[in-house]
């Protein structure tokens, strides 16, 4: 059976009807048969479209390098939700969190105060969410660092932001092409051209 048959609107499928006031963050763990990587934004469910090759490779590259270069007390993890408040539970493409935020193998979300860095890789169907909606919500939840990744000529361009705690808004730090090098939230250097490089086989 195809994914379309499993999740598509056919004679056997009935879409979940939201309660008055919309869904809550806890509903994501209770609703049956949600497609993978469903987010909650302002009480509404946001279903993810199939990711592109660029998106998959960008997430793989960033999660891997951040995991390798983060201090031992932090870990990089992909596609986990953050429970910002009762009506918002987005899913950044990559997160950097302290290792003590791990609550066990059944964990499905992090608290915003546990998130050091949130990374969003922009897709065609998520332009507004990734450029405006989600960064604003991360900033209001006091996530200190945010990166937005876009595609240009098949390579990542990384827009780096840092939180201004006085205004709870992100301030631009720099834009990186080819190679990213920052010293906050910890020293990181990434060859962005490596996105299409295959690992040699053993």
PDB file of C-alpha atoms in Angstrom:
ATOM      1  CA  UNK A   1       0.000   0.000   0.000  1.00  0.00           C
ATOM      2  CA  UNK A   2       1.342   3.433  -0.888  1.00  0.00           C
ATOM      3  CA  UNK A   3       1.729   6.330   1.530  1.00  0.00           C
ATOM      4  CA  UNK A   4      -0.971   8.137  -0.416  1.00  0.00           C
ATOM      5  CA  UNK A   5      -3.338   5.258   0.203  1.00  0.00           C
ATOM      6  CA  UNK A   6      -2.485   5.208   3.881  1.00  0.00           C
ATOM      7  CA  UNK A   7      -2.867   8.936   4.539  1.00  0.00           C
ATOM      8  CA  UNK A   8      -4.827  10.294   1.567  1.00  0.00           C
ATOM      9  CA  UNK A   9      -8.451  11.432   1.642  1.00  0.00           C
ATOM     10  CA  UNK A  10     -10.215   8.344   0.310  1.00  0.00           C
ATOM     11  CA  UNK A  11     -13.510   6.668   1.171  1.00  0.00           C
ATOM     12  CA  UNK A  12     -11.993   5.000   4.240  1.00  0.00           C
ATOM     13  CA  UNK A  13     -10.130   8.012   5.632  1.00  0.00           C
ATOM     14  CA  UNK A  14     -11.590  10.617   7.959  1.00  0.00           C
ATOM     15  CA  UNK A  15      -9.592  13.727   8.808  1.00  0.00           C
ATOM     16  CA  UNK A  16      -9.292  14.566  12.483  1.00  0.00           C
ATOM     17  CA  UNK A  17     -11.708  17.329  13.438  1.00  0.00           C
ATOM     18  CA  UNK A  18     -10.111  19.998  15.654  1.00  0.00           C
ATOM     19  CA  UNK A  19     -11.776  20.784  18.968  1.00  0.00           C
ATOM     20  CA  UNK A  20     -13.010  24.280  19.786  1.00  0.00           C
ATOM     21  CA  UNK A  21      -9.945  26.477  20.173  1.00  0.00           C
ATOM     22  CA  UNK A  22      -7.751  24.178  18.080  1.00  0.00           C
ATOM     23  CA  UNK A  23      -5.361  21.388  18.921  1.00  0.00           C
ATOM     24  CA  UNK A  24      -2.907  21.541  21.809  1.00  0.00           C
ATOM     25  CA  UNK A  25       0.766  20.565  21.991  1.00  0.00           C
ATOM     26  CA  UNK A  26      -0.074  17.404  23.927  1.00  0.00           C
ATOM     27  CA  UNK A  27      -2.517  16.289  21.215  1.00  0.00           C
ATOM     28  CA  UNK A  28       0.386  15.503  18.872  1.00  0.00           C
ATOM     29  CA  UNK A  29       1.242  12.509  21.053  1.00  0.00           C
ATOM     30  CA  UNK A  30      -2.371  11.316  21.261  1.00  0.00           C
ATOM     31  CA  UNK A  31      -3.833  11.740  17.771  1.00  0.00           C
ATOM     32  CA  UNK A  32      -3.766   8.453  15.832  1.00  0.00           C
ATOM     33  CA  UNK A  33      -2.263   8.027  12.357  1.00  0.00           C
ATOM     34  CA  UNK A  34      -0.655  11.454  12.033  1.00  0.00           C
ATOM     35  CA  UNK A  35       1.852  11.584   9.170  1.00  0.00           C
ATOM     36  CA  UNK A  36       5.497  11.763  10.254  1.00  0.00           C
ATOM     37  CA  UNK A  37       6.839  15.203  11.163  1.00  0.00           C
ATOM     38  CA  UNK A  38       3.466  16.851  11.796  1.00  0.00           C
ATOM     39  CA  UNK A  39       3.844  20.226  13.520  1.00  0.00           C
ATOM     40  CA  UNK A  40       1.449  22.362  15.542  1.00  0.00           C
ATOM     41  CA  UNK A  41       1.390  26.083  14.728  1.00  0.00           C
ATOM     42  CA  UNK A  42      -1.151  28.331  16.475  1.00  0.00           C
ATOM     43  CA  UNK A  43      -3.364  25.346  17.270  1.00  0.00           C
ATOM     44  CA  UNK A  44      -3.421  24.050  13.678  1.00  0.00           C
ATOM     45  CA  UNK A  45      -1.784  20.882  12.391  1.00  0.00           C
ATOM     46  CA  UNK A  46       0.842  21.423   9.686  1.00  0.00           C
ATOM     47  CA  UNK A  47       1.532  18.345   7.572  1.00  0.00           C
ATOM     48  CA  UNK A  48       4.940  18.006   5.940  1.00  0.00           C
ATOM     49  CA  UNK A  49       5.293  17.374   2.219  1.00  0.00           C
ATOM     50  CA  UNK A  50       7.959  14.899   1.035  1.00  0.00           C
ATOM     51  CA  UNK A  51      11.381  16.465   1.501  1.00  0.00           C
ATOM     52  CA  UNK A  52      13.697  17.229  -1.410  1.00  0.00           C
ATOM     53  CA  UNK A  53      17.133  15.731  -1.899  1.00  0.00           C
ATOM     54  CA  UNK A  54      18.689  19.110  -1.014  1.00  0.00           C
ATOM     55  CA  UNK A  55      16.690  19.297   2.206  1.00  0.00           C
ATOM     56  CA  UNK A  56      17.653  15.775   3.255  1.00  0.00           C
ATOM     57  CA  UNK A  57      21.339  16.305   2.502  1.00  0.00           C
ATOM     58  CA  UNK A  58      21.446  19.714   4.213  1.00  0.00           C
ATOM     59  CA  UNK A  59      19.888  18.298   7.383  1.00  0.00           C
ATOM     60  CA  UNK A  60      22.298  15.338   7.310  1.00  0.00           C
ATOM     61  CA  UNK A  61      25.331  17.608   6.865  1.00  0.00           C
ATOM     62  CA  UNK A  62      24.404  20.087   9.584  1.00  0.00           C
ATOM     63  CA  UNK A  63      23.317  17.499  12.128  1.00  0.00           C
ATOM     64  CA  UNK A  64      26.503  15.526  11.578  1.00  0.00           C
ATOM     65  CA  UNK A  65      28.953  18.435  11.795  1.00  0.00           C
ATOM     66  CA  UNK A  66      27.176  20.089  14.721  1.00  0.00           C
ATOM     67  CA  UNK A  67      27.185  16.775  16.546  1.00  0.00           C
ATOM     68  CA  UNK A  68      30.913  16.325  15.921  1.00  0.00           C
ATOM     69  CA  UNK A  69      31.915  19.871  16.892  1.00  0.00           C
ATOM     70  CA  UNK A  70      29.563  20.577  19.797  1.00  0.00           C
ATOM     71  CA  UNK A  71      31.041  20.453  23.313  1.00  0.00           C
ATOM     72  CA  UNK A  72      30.543  17.132  25.078  1.00  0.00           C
ATOM     73  CA  UNK A  73      27.684  18.518  27.183  1.00  0.00           C
ATOM     74  CA  UNK A  74      25.569  19.136  24.037  1.00  0.00           C
ATOM     75  CA  UNK A  75      24.148  16.961  21.280  1.00  0.00           C
ATOM     76  CA  UNK A  76      22.751  17.697  17.833  1.00  0.00           C
ATOM     77  CA  UNK A  77      19.530  15.907  16.975  1.00  0.00           C
ATOM     78  CA  UNK A  78      17.243  16.070  13.960  1.00  0.00           C
ATOM     79  CA  UNK A  79      13.487  16.370  13.527  1.00  0.00           C
ATOM     80  CA  UNK A  80      12.361  16.567  17.180  1.00  0.00           C
ATOM     81  CA  UNK A  81       9.558  18.917  18.221  1.00  0.00           C
ATOM     82  CA  UNK A  82       9.812  21.784  20.706  1.00  0.00           C
ATOM     83  CA  UNK A  83       6.831  22.467  22.943  1.00  0.00           C
ATOM     84  CA  UNK A  84       6.901  26.270  22.874  1.00  0.00           C
ATOM     85  CA  UNK A  85       3.503  26.685  24.522  1.00  0.00           C
ATOM     86  CA  UNK A  86       0.062  25.084  24.603  1.00  0.00           C
ATOM     87  CA  UNK A  87      -0.726  25.897  20.944  1.00  0.00           C
ATOM     88  CA  UNK A  88       2.712  25.679  19.313  1.00  0.00           C
ATOM     89  CA  UNK A  89       4.942  22.644  18.864  1.00  0.00           C
ATOM     90  CA  UNK A  90       7.120  23.134  15.780  1.00  0.00           C
ATOM     91  CA  UNK A  91       9.725  20.688  14.565  1.00  0.00           C
ATOM     92  CA  UNK A  92      13.069  22.299  13.664  1.00  0.00           C
ATOM     93  CA  UNK A  93      15.164  20.371  11.168  1.00  0.00           C
ATOM     94  CA  UNK A  94      18.140  20.295  13.554  1.00  0.00           C
ATOM     95  CA  UNK A  95      18.430  21.128  17.250  1.00  0.00           C
ATOM     96  CA  UNK A  96      21.361  21.507  19.604  1.00  0.00           C
ATOM     97  CA  UNK A  97      20.361  20.642  23.175  1.00  0.00           C
ATOM     98  CA  UNK A  98      22.168  19.732  26.403  1.00  0.00           C
ATOM     99  CA  UNK A  99      22.609  16.006  26.960  1.00  0.00           C
ATOM    100  CA  UNK A 100      20.751  16.256  30.272  1.00  0.00           C
ATOM    101  CA  UNK A 101      17.600  17.231  28.318  1.00  0.00           C
ATOM    102  CA  UNK A 102      17.365  13.549  27.291  1.00  0.00           C
ATOM    103  CA  UNK A 103      14.404  12.060  29.177  1.00  0.00           C
ATOM    104  CA  UNK A 104      14.603   8.586  27.644  1.00  0.00           C
ATOM    105  CA  UNK A 105      13.922   6.641  24.431  1.00  0.00           C
ATOM    106  CA  UNK A 106      10.197   7.528  24.349  1.00  0.00           C
ATOM    107  CA  UNK A 107      10.854  11.292  24.403  1.00  0.00           C
ATOM    108  CA  UNK A 108       9.079  13.211  21.606  1.00  0.00           C
ATOM    109  CA  UNK A 109       9.760  16.896  22.441  1.00  0.00           C
ATOM    110  CA  UNK A 110      12.067  19.361  24.148  1.00  0.00           C
ATOM    111  CA  UNK A 111      11.355  22.429  26.249  1.00  0.00           C
ATOM    112  CA  UNK A 112      12.377  25.745  24.637  1.00  0.00           C
ATOM    113  CA  UNK A 113      14.703  26.494  27.550  1.00  0.00           C
ATOM    114  CA  UNK A 114      16.642  23.334  26.605  1.00  0.00           C
ATOM    115  CA  UNK A 115      17.289  24.495  23.024  1.00  0.00           C
ATOM    116  CA  UNK A 116      20.623  26.215  22.365  1.00  0.00           C
ATOM    117  CA  UNK A 117      20.254  26.353  18.573  1.00  0.00           C
ATOM    118  CA  UNK A 118      17.356  25.730  16.199  1.00  0.00           C
ATOM    119  CA  UNK A 119      17.997  25.217  12.478  1.00  0.00           C
ATOM    120  CA  UNK A 120      15.385  25.378   9.725  1.00  0.00           C
ATOM    121  CA  UNK A 121      16.126  24.270   6.159  1.00  0.00           C
ATOM    122  CA  UNK A 122      13.709  26.196   3.959  1.00  0.00           C
ATOM    123  CA  UNK A 123      11.490  24.308   1.512  1.00  0.00           C
ATOM    124  CA  UNK A 124       9.212  25.671  -1.185  1.00  0.00           C
ATOM    125  CA  UNK A 125       6.110  24.954   0.896  1.00  0.00           C
ATOM    126  CA  UNK A 126       7.585  26.349   4.127  1.00  0.00           C
ATOM    127  CA  UNK A 127       8.971  29.730   3.017  1.00  0.00           C
ATOM    128  CA  UNK A 128       6.755  31.878   5.222  1.00  0.00           C
ATOM    129  CA  UNK A 129       6.894  29.536   8.203  1.00  0.00           C
ATOM    130  CA  UNK A 130      10.689  29.198   8.123  1.00  0.00           C
ATOM    131  CA  UNK A 131      11.453  32.837   7.322  1.00  0.00           C
ATOM    132  CA  UNK A 132       8.897  34.576   9.522  1.00  0.00           C
ATOM    133  CA  UNK A 133       6.521  32.532  11.671  1.00  0.00           C
ATOM    134  CA  UNK A 134       8.815  29.997  13.317  1.00  0.00           C
ATOM    135  CA  UNK A 135      11.789  32.327  13.940  1.00  0.00           C
ATOM    136  CA  UNK A 136       9.457  34.797  15.643  1.00  0.00           C
ATOM    137  CA  UNK A 137       8.069  32.070  17.876  1.00  0.00           C
ATOM    138  CA  UNK A 138      11.531  30.706  18.722  1.00  0.00           C
ATOM    139  CA  UNK A 139      12.681  34.205  19.657  1.00  0.00           C
ATOM    140  CA  UNK A 140       9.652  34.840  21.853  1.00  0.00           C
ATOM    141  CA  UNK A 141      10.388  31.521  23.583  1.00  0.00           C
ATOM    142  CA  UNK A 142      13.984  32.755  24.197  1.00  0.00           C
ATOM    143  CA  UNK A 143      15.814  30.226  22.017  1.00  0.00           C
ATOM    144  CA  UNK A 144      19.187  32.011  21.887  1.00  0.00           C
ATOM    145  CA  UNK A 145      20.448  31.012  18.417  1.00  0.00           C
ATOM    146  CA  UNK A 146      18.690  30.403  15.103  1.00  0.00           C
ATOM    147  CA  UNK A 147      20.007  29.434  11.656  1.00  0.00           C
ATOM    148  CA  UNK A 148      17.981  29.561   8.448  1.00  0.00           C
ATOM    149  CA  UNK A 149      19.313  27.527   5.517  1.00  0.00           C
ATOM    150  CA  UNK A 150      18.337  28.228   1.920  1.00  0.00           C
ATOM    151  CA  UNK A 151      19.412  26.745  -1.396  1.00  0.00           C
ATOM    152  CA  UNK A 152      21.348  28.712  -3.971  1.00  0.00           C
ATOM    153  CA  UNK A 153      22.742  26.929  -7.041  1.00  0.00           C
ATOM    154  CA  UNK A 154      22.408  23.619  -5.236  1.00  0.00           C
ATOM    155  CA  UNK A 155      24.455  24.688  -2.208  1.00  0.00           C
ATOM    156  CA  UNK A 156      23.366  25.832   1.263  1.00  0.00           C
ATOM    157  CA  UNK A 157      23.396  29.487   2.231  1.00  0.00           C
ATOM    158  CA  UNK A 158      23.215  29.854   6.022  1.00  0.00           C
ATOM    159  CA  UNK A 159      21.704  32.928   7.658  1.00  0.00           C
ATOM    160  CA  UNK A 160      22.860  33.127  11.280  1.00  0.00           C
ATOM    161  CA  UNK A 161      20.868  34.982  13.968  1.00  0.00           C
ATOM    162  CA  UNK A 162      21.292  35.650  17.672  1.00  0.00           C
ATOM    163  CA  UNK A 163      18.592  36.605  20.153  1.00  0.00           C
ATOM    164  CA  UNK A 164      18.391  40.153  21.517  1.00  0.00           C
ATOM    165  CA  UNK A 165      17.018  39.422  25.015  1.00  0.00           C
ATOM    166  CA  UNK A 166      15.748  42.992  25.417  1.00  0.00           C
ATOM    167  CA  UNK A 167      13.419  42.814  22.403  1.00  0.00           C
ATOM    168  CA  UNK A 168      12.987  39.023  22.121  1.00  0.00           C
ATOM    169  CA  UNK A 169      13.820  39.311  18.428  1.00  0.00           C
ATOM    170  CA  UNK A 170      16.614  37.793  16.369  1.00  0.00           C
ATOM    171  CA  UNK A 171      19.427  40.032  15.183  1.00  0.00           C
ATOM    172  CA  UNK A 172      21.316  39.016  12.009  1.00  0.00           C
ATOM    173  CA  UNK A 173      24.918  37.981  12.636  1.00  0.00           C
ATOM    174  CA  UNK A 174      26.169  36.978   9.181  1.00  0.00           C
ATOM    175  CA  UNK A 175      25.391  35.145   5.940  1.00  0.00           C
ATOM    176  CA  UNK A 176      27.632  32.242   4.949  1.00  0.00           C
ATOM    177  CA  UNK A 177      28.357  30.823   1.482  1.00  0.00           C
ATOM    178  CA  UNK A 178      30.757  27.967   0.753  1.00  0.00           C
ATOM    179  CA  UNK A 179      32.080  27.848   4.332  1.00  0.00           C
ATOM    180  CA  UNK A 180      30.474  28.659   7.694  1.00  0.00           C
ATOM    181  CA  UNK A 181      32.661  29.711  10.601  1.00  0.00           C
ATOM    182  CA  UNK A 182      31.227  31.021  13.876  1.00  0.00           C
ATOM    183  CA  UNK A 183      32.307  31.122  17.519  1.00  0.00           C
ATOM    184  CA  UNK A 184      28.807  31.230  19.010  1.00  0.00           C
ATOM    185  CA  UNK A 185      26.999  29.320  20.441  1.00  0.00           C
ATOM    186  CA  UNK A 186      30.309  27.381  20.281  1.00  0.00           C
ATOM    187  CA  UNK A 187      33.088  27.270  17.686  1.00  0.00           C
ATOM    188  CA  UNK A 188      31.799  25.642  14.500  1.00  0.00           C
ATOM    189  CA  UNK A 189      33.299  25.398  11.022  1.00  0.00           C
ATOM    190  CA  UNK A 190      31.370  23.751   8.180  1.00  0.00           C
ATOM    191  CA  UNK A 191      32.352  23.200   4.554  1.00  0.00           C
ATOM    192  CA  UNK A 192      28.976  23.872   2.968  1.00  0.00           C
ATOM    193  CA  UNK A 193      30.169  22.536  -0.393  1.00  0.00           C
ATOM    194  CA  UNK A 194      30.386  19.081   1.220  1.00  0.00           C
ATOM    195  CA  UNK A 195      26.602  18.718   0.959  1.00  0.00           C
ATOM    196  CA  UNK A 196      26.897  16.525  -2.144  1.00  0.00           C
ATOM    197  CA  UNK A 197      30.072  14.701  -1.096  1.00  0.00           C
ATOM    198  CA  UNK A 198      29.656  10.994  -0.501  1.00  0.00           C
ATOM    199  CA  UNK A 199      31.485   9.277   2.324  1.00  0.00           C
ATOM    200  CA  UNK A 200      34.079   6.769   1.062  1.00  0.00           C
ATOM    201  CA  UNK A 201      33.067   3.165   1.529  1.00  0.00           C
ATOM    202  CA  UNK A 202      35.126   1.097   3.927  1.00  0.00           C
TER     203      UNK A 202
END
